[in-house]
Structures are given as C-alpha cells and as structure tokens.
CSV table of C-alpha atoms in Angstrom, one decimal:
chain,number,residue,atom,x,y,z
A,108,MET,CA,100.1,103.7,119.9
A,109,SER,CA,97.6,102.8,117.5
A,110,ASN,CA,96.2,106.3,116.7
A,111,LEU,CA,100.1,107.1,116.0
A,112,PHE,CA,100.5,104.1,112.8
A,113,LYS,CA,97.2,105.7,111.8
A,114,SER,CA,98.4,108.7,110.9
A,115,ILE,CA,98.8,110.1,107.6
A,116,ARG,CA,102.0,111.0,107.6
A,117,LEU,CA,103.3,107.2,109.3
A,118,LYS,CA,100.8,106.1,106.5
A,119,LEU,CA,102.7,108.1,103.6
A,120,PHE,CA,106.4,107.7,105.0
A,121,PHE,CA,106.4,103.5,104.7
A,122,ARG,CA,104.0,103.2,101.8
A,123,ILE,CA,106.3,105.6,99.5
A,124,CYS,CA,109.1,103.8,100.7
A,125,ILE,CA,107.9,100.2,100.5
A,126,VAL,CA,107.7,101.6,97.1
A,127,ILE,CA,111.4,102.6,96.8
A,128,ILE,CA,112.5,99.6,98.5
A,129,ILE,CA,110.4,97.3,96.0
A,130,ILE,CA,111.8,99.5,93.0
A,131,MET,CA,115.6,99.2,94.5
A,132,PHE,CA,115.0,95.4,95.3
A,133,PHE,CA,113.8,95.2,91.8
A,134,LEU,CA,117.0,96.4,90.5
A,135,ILE,CA,119.7,94.3,92.2
A,136,VAL,CA,117.0,91.3,90.9
A,137,VAL,CA,117.8,92.7,87.3
A,138,ASN,CA,121.1,93.5,87.9
A,139,ASN,CA,121.8,89.9,88.9
A,140,ALA,CA,119.7,88.1,86.2
A,141,VAL,CA,120.5,90.0,82.6
A,142,LEU,CA,123.7,92.8,83.7
A,143,GLU,CA,125.8,90.1,82.7
A,144,THR,CA,124.3,89.3,79.0
A,145,PHE,CA,123.9,92.8,78.2
A,146,PHE,CA,128.1,93.2,79.4
A,147,TYR,CA,128.6,90.1,76.9
A,148,TYR,CA,126.1,91.5,74.4
A,149,LYS,CA,128.4,95.2,74.9
A,150,LYS,CA,131.6,93.0,75.3
A,151,SER,CA,130.6,90.9,71.8
A,152,ASN,CA,130.1,94.6,70.5
A,153,LYS,CA,133.7,96.0,70.8
A,154,ILE,CA,135.2,93.1,69.8
A,155,LEU,CA,133.6,93.5,66.7
A,156,GLU,CA,134.4,96.5,66.3
A,157,ILE,CA,138.0,96.0,67.4
A,158,ILE,CA,138.2,93.6,64.5
A,159,GLU,CA,136.3,96.0,62.2
A,160,GLN,CA,139.9,98.4,63.5
A,161,VAL,CA,142.3,96.1,62.8
A,162,LYS,CA,141.1,95.2,59.5
A,163,LEU,CA,142.0,98.6,57.9
A,164,LEU,CA,145.7,98.2,59.0
A,165,LYS,CA,148.3,97.2,57.7
A,166,THR,CA,151.0,94.9,59.0
A,167,GLU,CA,153.7,98.2,59.6
A,168,GLU,CA,150.9,99.1,61.3
A,169,TYR,CA,150.4,96.4,63.8
A,170,GLU,CA,152.7,96.6,66.6
A,171,LYS,CA,151.7,100.3,67.4
A,172,ASN,CA,148.0,100.5,66.8
A,173,ILE,CA,147.4,96.2,68.3
A,174,ASP,CA,148.8,97.1,71.2
A,175,TYR,CA,146.5,100.6,72.2
A,176,ILE,CA,144.0,98.9,71.9
A,177,SER,CA,144.7,96.3,73.5
A,178,LEU,CA,146.0,97.6,77.0
A,179,GLU,CA,143.1,100.4,76.4
A,180,ASN,CA,140.2,97.2,76.2
A,181,ASP,CA,141.9,95.0,78.8
A,182,LEU,CA,142.1,91.8,76.3
A,183,ASP,CA,144.9,90.4,74.0
A,184,ILE,CA,145.1,90.2,70.5
A,185,SER,CA,146.9,87.5,67.7
A,186,ILE,CA,147.7,87.6,64.1
A,187,ILE,CA,147.6,84.4,61.7
A,188,LYS,CA,148.3,84.7,58.4
A,189,ASP,CA,149.6,81.1,57.1
A,190,GLU,CA,149.6,79.6,60.7
A,191,LYS,CA,152.5,82.6,61.0
A,192,GLU,CA,151.9,84.6,64.2
A,193,ILE,CA,152.6,87.8,62.3
A,194,TYR,CA,151.8,90.0,66.1
A,195,SER,CA,150.9,89.4,69.1
A,196,SER,CA,149.7,91.8,72.1
A,197,GLY,CA,150.7,88.7,74.7
A,198,LYS,CA,151.9,85.5,75.6
A,199,ASN,CA,150.4,82.1,75.6
A,200,VAL,CA,146.9,83.4,73.4
A,201,LEU,CA,147.2,81.0,70.7
A,202,LYS,CA,146.7,78.3,73.2
A,203,SER,CA,143.4,79.6,74.2
A,204,PHE,CA,142.0,78.5,70.5
A,205,SER,CA,143.3,75.3,70.0
A,206,GLY,CA,140.9,73.2,67.8
A,207,LEU,CA,139.1,76.5,66.7
A,208,ASP,CA,141.5,77.0,63.3
A,209,ASP,CA,138.5,75.9,61.4
A,210,ILE,CA,135.6,78.2,62.4
A,211,THR,CA,132.6,76.8,62.3
A,212,TYR,CA,130.2,80.3,61.3
A,213,ASP,CA,126.9,78.7,61.2
A,214,VAL,CA,125.6,78.1,65.3
A,215,GLU,CA,123.0,75.5,64.0
A,216,TYR,CA,125.7,72.9,62.7
A,217,SER,CA,128.7,74.4,65.3
A,218,ILE,CA,130.6,72.4,67.0
A,219,PHE,CA,130.4,73.7,69.9
A,220,ASN,CA,128.0,73.4,72.6
A,221,LYS,CA,125.6,76.4,71.7
A,222,SER,CA,124.9,78.1,74.4
A,223,ASP,CA,128.6,79.0,74.4
A,224,VAL,CA,128.4,81.0,71.5
A,225,ILE,CA,127.7,84.5,71.2
A,226,TYR,CA,128.2,85.8,68.3
A,227,ALA,CA,128.5,83.3,64.6
A,228,LYS,CA,127.9,85.5,61.5
A,229,GLN,CA,130.3,86.9,58.8
A,230,ASN,CA,133.4,84.9,59.1
A,231,ILE,CA,133.5,86.0,62.2
A,232,MET,CA,132.6,83.6,66.2
A,233,ILE,CA,133.0,84.7,69.9
A,234,ARG,CA,132.0,82.5,72.1
A,235,LYS,CA,133.2,81.9,75.9
A,236,ILE,CA,136.0,79.2,76.9
A,237,THR,CA,137.8,77.8,79.2
A,238,ASP,CA,141.3,77.0,79.4
A,239,SER,CA,142.6,72.9,79.9
A,240,ASN,CA,145.7,74.2,81.2
A,241,THR,CA,145.1,76.9,83.5
A,242,GLY,CA,140.8,76.3,84.1
A,243,ILE,CA,140.3,80.2,83.4
A,244,ASN,CA,137.4,81.6,81.4
A,245,PHE,CA,137.5,82.9,78.7
A,246,ILE,CA,135.8,85.3,76.0
A,247,ILE,CA,137.7,84.7,72.6
A,248,SER,CA,136.6,85.5,68.7
A,249,VAL,CA,138.3,84.7,65.8
A,250,ALA,CA,137.6,85.9,62.4
A,251,GLU,CA,139.2,86.0,58.9
A,252,LEU,CA,141.3,89.1,57.9
A,253,SER,CA,140.4,90.6,54.1
A,254,ASN,CA,144.3,89.7,53.8
A,255,ASN,CA,143.8,85.7,54.5
A,256,SER,CA,145.1,86.2,57.7
A,257,LYS,CA,143.0,85.6,60.9
A,258,ILE,CA,142.6,87.7,63.8
A,259,TYR,CA,142.4,85.6,67.6
A,260,ILE,CA,141.2,87.8,70.3
A,261,ARG,CA,141.5,86.6,74.1
A,262,LEU,CA,139.6,88.1,77.0
A,263,PRO,CA,139.2,87.0,81.0
A,264,ILE,CA,135.9,86.6,81.9
A,265,SER,CA,137.2,87.1,85.3
A,266,VAL,CA,137.5,91.1,84.4
A,267,ILE,CA,134.2,90.9,83.5
A,268,HIS,CA,133.4,88.9,86.8
A,269,GLU,CA,134.7,90.9,89.1
A,270,SER,CA,133.2,94.3,87.1
A,271,LEU,CA,129.7,92.3,87.4
A,272,GLN,CA,130.3,91.9,90.8
A,273,VAL,CA,131.7,95.5,91.8
A,274,ALA,CA,128.6,96.6,90.7
A,275,SER,CA,126.3,94.7,92.0
A,276,GLU,CA,127.7,95.5,95.4
A,277,PHE,CA,128.3,99.3,94.2
A,278,LEU,CA,124.4,99.2,93.8
A,279,ILE,CA,123.1,97.4,97.0
A,280,ILE,CA,125.3,100.4,98.7
A,281,VAL,CA,124.2,102.9,96.7
A,282,SER,CA,120.5,101.4,97.3
A,283,VAL,CA,120.7,101.4,100.9
A,284,ILE,CA,122.1,105.0,101.1
A,285,ALA,CA,119.4,106.3,98.4
A,286,LEU,CA,117.0,104.3,100.6
A,287,VAL,CA,118.3,105.9,103.9
A,288,GLY,CA,118.5,109.6,102.5
A,289,ALA,CA,115.1,109.5,100.7
A,290,GLY,CA,113.6,107.7,103.7
A,291,VAL,CA,114.3,111.6,105.8
A,292,TYR,CA,113.4,113.1,102.6
A,293,ILE,CA,110.0,111.4,102.4
A,294,PHE,CA,109.6,111.8,106.1
A,295,ILE,CA,110.7,115.8,105.4
A,296,ILE,CA,107.8,115.8,102.9
A,297,ALA,CA,105.4,113.1,104.4
A,298,ASN,CA,105.1,115.8,107.3
A,299,ASN,CA,104.7,119.3,105.2
A,300,PHE,CA,101.8,117.4,103.0
A,301,ALA,CA,100.2,115.9,106.0
A,302,LYS,CA,100.7,119.2,108.2
A,303,PRO,CA,98.0,120.9,106.4
A,304,ILE,CA,95.5,118.2,106.5
A,305,VAL,CA,96.1,118.1,111.2
A,306,ASP,CA,95.4,121.6,110.9
A,307,LEU,CA,92.2,121.3,109.1
A,308,ARG,CA,91.7,118.4,111.4
A,309,GLU,CA,91.8,120.3,115.0
A,310,LEU,CA,90.0,123.5,112.9
A,311,THR,CA,87.1,120.9,112.7
A,312,ASP,CA,87.9,119.9,116.2
A,313,ARG,CA,86.7,123.0,117.3
A,314,MET,CA,84.3,123.5,115.1
A,315,LYS,CA,83.0,120.6,117.1
A,316,ASN,CA,82.3,122.1,119.8
A,317,LEU,CA,81.0,125.9,118.0
A,318,ASN,CA,84.4,127.2,118.5
A,319,PHE,CA,84.1,129.8,115.5
A,320,SER,CA,87.1,131.9,116.6
A,321,ASP,CA,90.5,129.9,114.3
A,322,LYS,CA,90.5,130.4,110.7
A,323,TYR,CA,92.3,128.4,108.0
A,324,VAL,CA,95.8,130.8,107.3
A,325,GLU,CA,94.8,130.3,103.1
A,326,THR,CA,98.5,129.7,101.1
A,327,GLN,CA,98.7,130.4,97.3
A,328,ALA,CA,99.4,126.8,96.2
A,329,GLY,CA,96.1,126.7,94.4
A,330,ASP,CA,95.8,123.0,95.8
A,331,GLU,CA,92.6,120.4,96.3
A,332,ILE,CA,93.9,120.7,100.5
A,333,ASN,CA,93.6,125.6,100.0
A,334,ALA,CA,90.4,124.9,98.8
A,335,LEU,CA,89.0,122.3,102.1
A,336,GLY,CA,90.3,124.7,104.1
A,337,LYS,CA,89.1,128.1,102.2
A,338,ASN,CA,85.1,125.7,101.9
A,339,ILE,CA,86.2,125.1,106.1
A,340,ASN,CA,86.5,128.8,106.7
A,341,ASP,CA,83.2,129.8,104.6
A,342,LEU,CA,81.2,127.2,106.5
A,343,SER,CA,82.6,128.0,109.6
A,344,GLU,CA,81.2,131.5,108.8
A,345,LYS,CA,77.8,130.5,108.0
A,346,LEU,CA,77.9,127.9,110.8
A,347,GLN,CA,78.0,131.0,113.4
A,348,GLU,CA,75.7,132.9,111.3
A,349,THR,CA,73.4,131.0,111.4
A,350,ILE,CA,73.6,129.9,114.6
A,351,ASN,CA,73.8,133.4,115.9
A,352,LYS,CA,70.4,134.0,114.2
A,353,LEU,CA,69.4,131.0,116.5
A,354,ARG,CA,70.4,132.5,119.4
A,355,LYS,CA,68.8,135.5,118.6
A,356,ASN,CA,64.9,133.4,117.8
A,357,ASN,CA,66.1,131.7,121.1
A,358,LEU,CA,65.7,135.0,122.8
A,359,GLU,CA,62.8,136.4,121.3
A,360,LEU,CA,61.0,132.5,121.6
A,361,GLU,CA,61.8,132.6,125.2
A,362,LYS,CA,60.3,136.6,125.9
A,363,ASP,CA,57.4,135.2,123.8
A,364,ILE,CA,57.1,132.6,125.6
A,365,GLU,CA,57.6,134.6,129.0
A,366,GLU,CA,55.0,137.1,127.8
A,367,LYS,CA,52.2,133.9,126.9
A,368,SER,CA,52.8,132.9,131.0
A,369,LYS,CA,52.0,135.6,131.9
A,370,ILE,CA,49.3,136.7,129.9
A,371,ASP,CA,48.1,133.0,130.7
A,372,GLU,CA,48.4,133.7,135.2
A,373,MET,CA,46.9,136.9,134.3
A,374,ARG,CA,43.6,134.9,133.0
A,375,LYS,CA,43.2,132.3,135.4
A,376,SER,CA,43.2,134.9,137.8
A,377,PHE,CA,40.7,136.8,136.3
A,378,ILE,CA,38.6,133.4,136.1
A,379,SER,CA,39.3,132.5,139.4
A,380,ASP,CA,38.3,136.3,140.6
A,381,VAL,CA,35.5,135.9,138.8
A,382,SER,CA,34.2,132.9,140.1
A,383,HIS,CA,35.0,134.1,143.3
A,384,GLU,CA,32.7,136.8,142.7
A,385,LEU,CA,29.9,134.6,141.2
A,386,LYS,CA,29.6,132.2,143.7
A,387,THR,CA,28.6,134.8,146.9
A,388,PRO,CA,25.4,136.3,145.2
A,389,ILE,CA,24.6,132.8,143.1
A,390,ALA,CA,24.7,131.7,146.7
A,391,LEU,CA,22.4,133.6,148.5
A,392,ILE,CA,19.6,133.8,145.5
A,393,GLN,CA,20.1,129.6,145.8
A,394,GLY,CA,19.6,129.6,149.2
A,395,TYR,CA,16.2,131.8,149.0
A,396,SER,CA,15.6,130.1,146.1
A,397,GLU,CA,15.1,126.6,148.2
A,398,GLY,CA,13.8,128.7,150.8
A,399,LEU,CA,10.8,129.8,148.5
A,400,LEU,CA,10.8,126.3,147.7
A,401,GLU,CA,10.2,124.7,151.6
A,402,ASN,CA,7.9,127.9,152.3
A,403,VAL,CA,10.1,129.2,155.0
A,404,ASN,CA,8.1,132.0,154.7
A,405,SER,CA,4.4,132.4,154.6
A,406,ASP,CA,4.1,136.1,154.8
A,407,PRO,CA,3.5,137.7,151.3
A,408,GLU,CA,5.6,140.6,151.5
A,409,SER,CA,8.7,138.8,152.4
A,410,ARG,CA,7.9,136.3,149.4
A,411,LYS,CA,7.7,138.7,147.2
C-alpha cells in the first residue's frame, strides 16, 4: 500500500484532481459572491435599453410594443403623464413606487439607502425596494421621457434569486459530473503518461542485474521520455560492450596468471632439484675437508 501511494500515476492523478476541485470550489464561491451583483448589473443595463426603446415609441404604439417588451423581459411597465396612467402592462404597478414621484438623481443626496441604489443618472433611477403591502422585493426604475411623461418599471427580485439558485445548483451538479468525468479521463492520461516511465524503471532493474537483452521501444513522440529511453538503450549497448571486453580481458588475465603460476612451479622445482644436486657433493667435500683438518689419514697419498 505504501508503494502504491508512491506511484507516479496516483501522484499525478490526485494532484490534477486537487487542482480541478480547487478551481470548481473557486467558481462556486465566486458564483455565490459575485453572480448576484453581476445579475443586477445586467438587469439594470437591460432596463436602460428598455427605457431607450420606450422613448422612441409613440403613444399609439404603447399597447402593442410595451406588452411584448414586458413579456419578453418578465417585468411590468407603466407610463404616467400628468398624474394619469397612459398605459400599464400589469396591475398595481404604481403601488410599488409610492414615494418615488420626486425622482432623486444624485446618489450622494438621495433620501434612499445608498446600498439599495443600483443606478442614478440622467433622469433615471434604478433601485431595490420591498413592497410594504406584499413584502415582495423588486427592482424598480423611474425615468422621465421626452414627452413630459414618466416610465415606471418593476422587476421581481424573486425571479433573480430563483435564477441564481438554479444557476448555483446547476453549477454544483455540473461540477460533480465534470469531476467524475475528469477523474476517469485524468486516470487514463496519468496511466498513459506513467507507463513509459514504469517500463524504463523495469528496464533499468534488468540492467542492474546485467541483463541487457531488452531494449526500450522508441516512439515518434519525440518527447523527453522518448529521449531518455533512447539514451538508456545507448547506455545499455555501451555497458554490454564494455562488460564483454572486461570478460575477455579477465579470461586473458586468468590465462596469464595460470601461465605465470606454472612458470613459478617450474622455477621452484628447478631450484629444488639444483639444490638437491648441489647438497650431495658439497656434503662429501665438507666431510673430506673436515677429515683432512683432523688429520684422519696420515698417508700423504690419500691426503693428496
């Protein structure tokens, strides 16, 4: 088990999976933290576009075009002129705008909570409010049109929250599915990536036991692993050649040593034989010499 977790396959697999998990976690956090603000930004831009569209409409075109705009963007629009409602796409739209008849364009001096103001510029205000009657949260917009009329736009925030919740849940589901799919794919990639390295390790293990018969099968990839395999093949051939030369030299050296040993034995035998041959006459001479010194023989002829 210890060797299993030391495997380069699992190390590569787990590290890439950790990177993917961190990226997905970051996306989910950013989605929950920033998506709502981004959604408000996009909706406010859409409201500004709608205001510009309505400004180009004539009064007789309101019924046909405003209903279409309201349905397409899931919001309510009401047009007021001289405190009379010219056209409205929904019921009780103006109740959400109570107290907003006097539009405040300067955010610094706005009577509203500045954190609720999304946009306040050029005779247009977009902000978040809570309907006191229903308790429902809305994005509302009040703007002055060119014909001295005002346009009121109301968009339920619940739609935004539901969209954000659906987007978050969808992102989590997609992340889990992507993680599982990526895990399988990464495992295959890690296995394919590590296989030539494992083959090289097994090849070097055999080389360690002086087995140079196997060679690394080179590919057309031309990457570092392929270059390493080629170098190991070259090293294997040179090692095998060098070892063969050493074996040949060892055999010659053994023959030389054996020959030298034979010569040494011959030398010793020769010295022993010579020594034996010399000892006998020397002993005789020594005996005669000692006899002469002791005057053993008085006969002159014998002494001579």
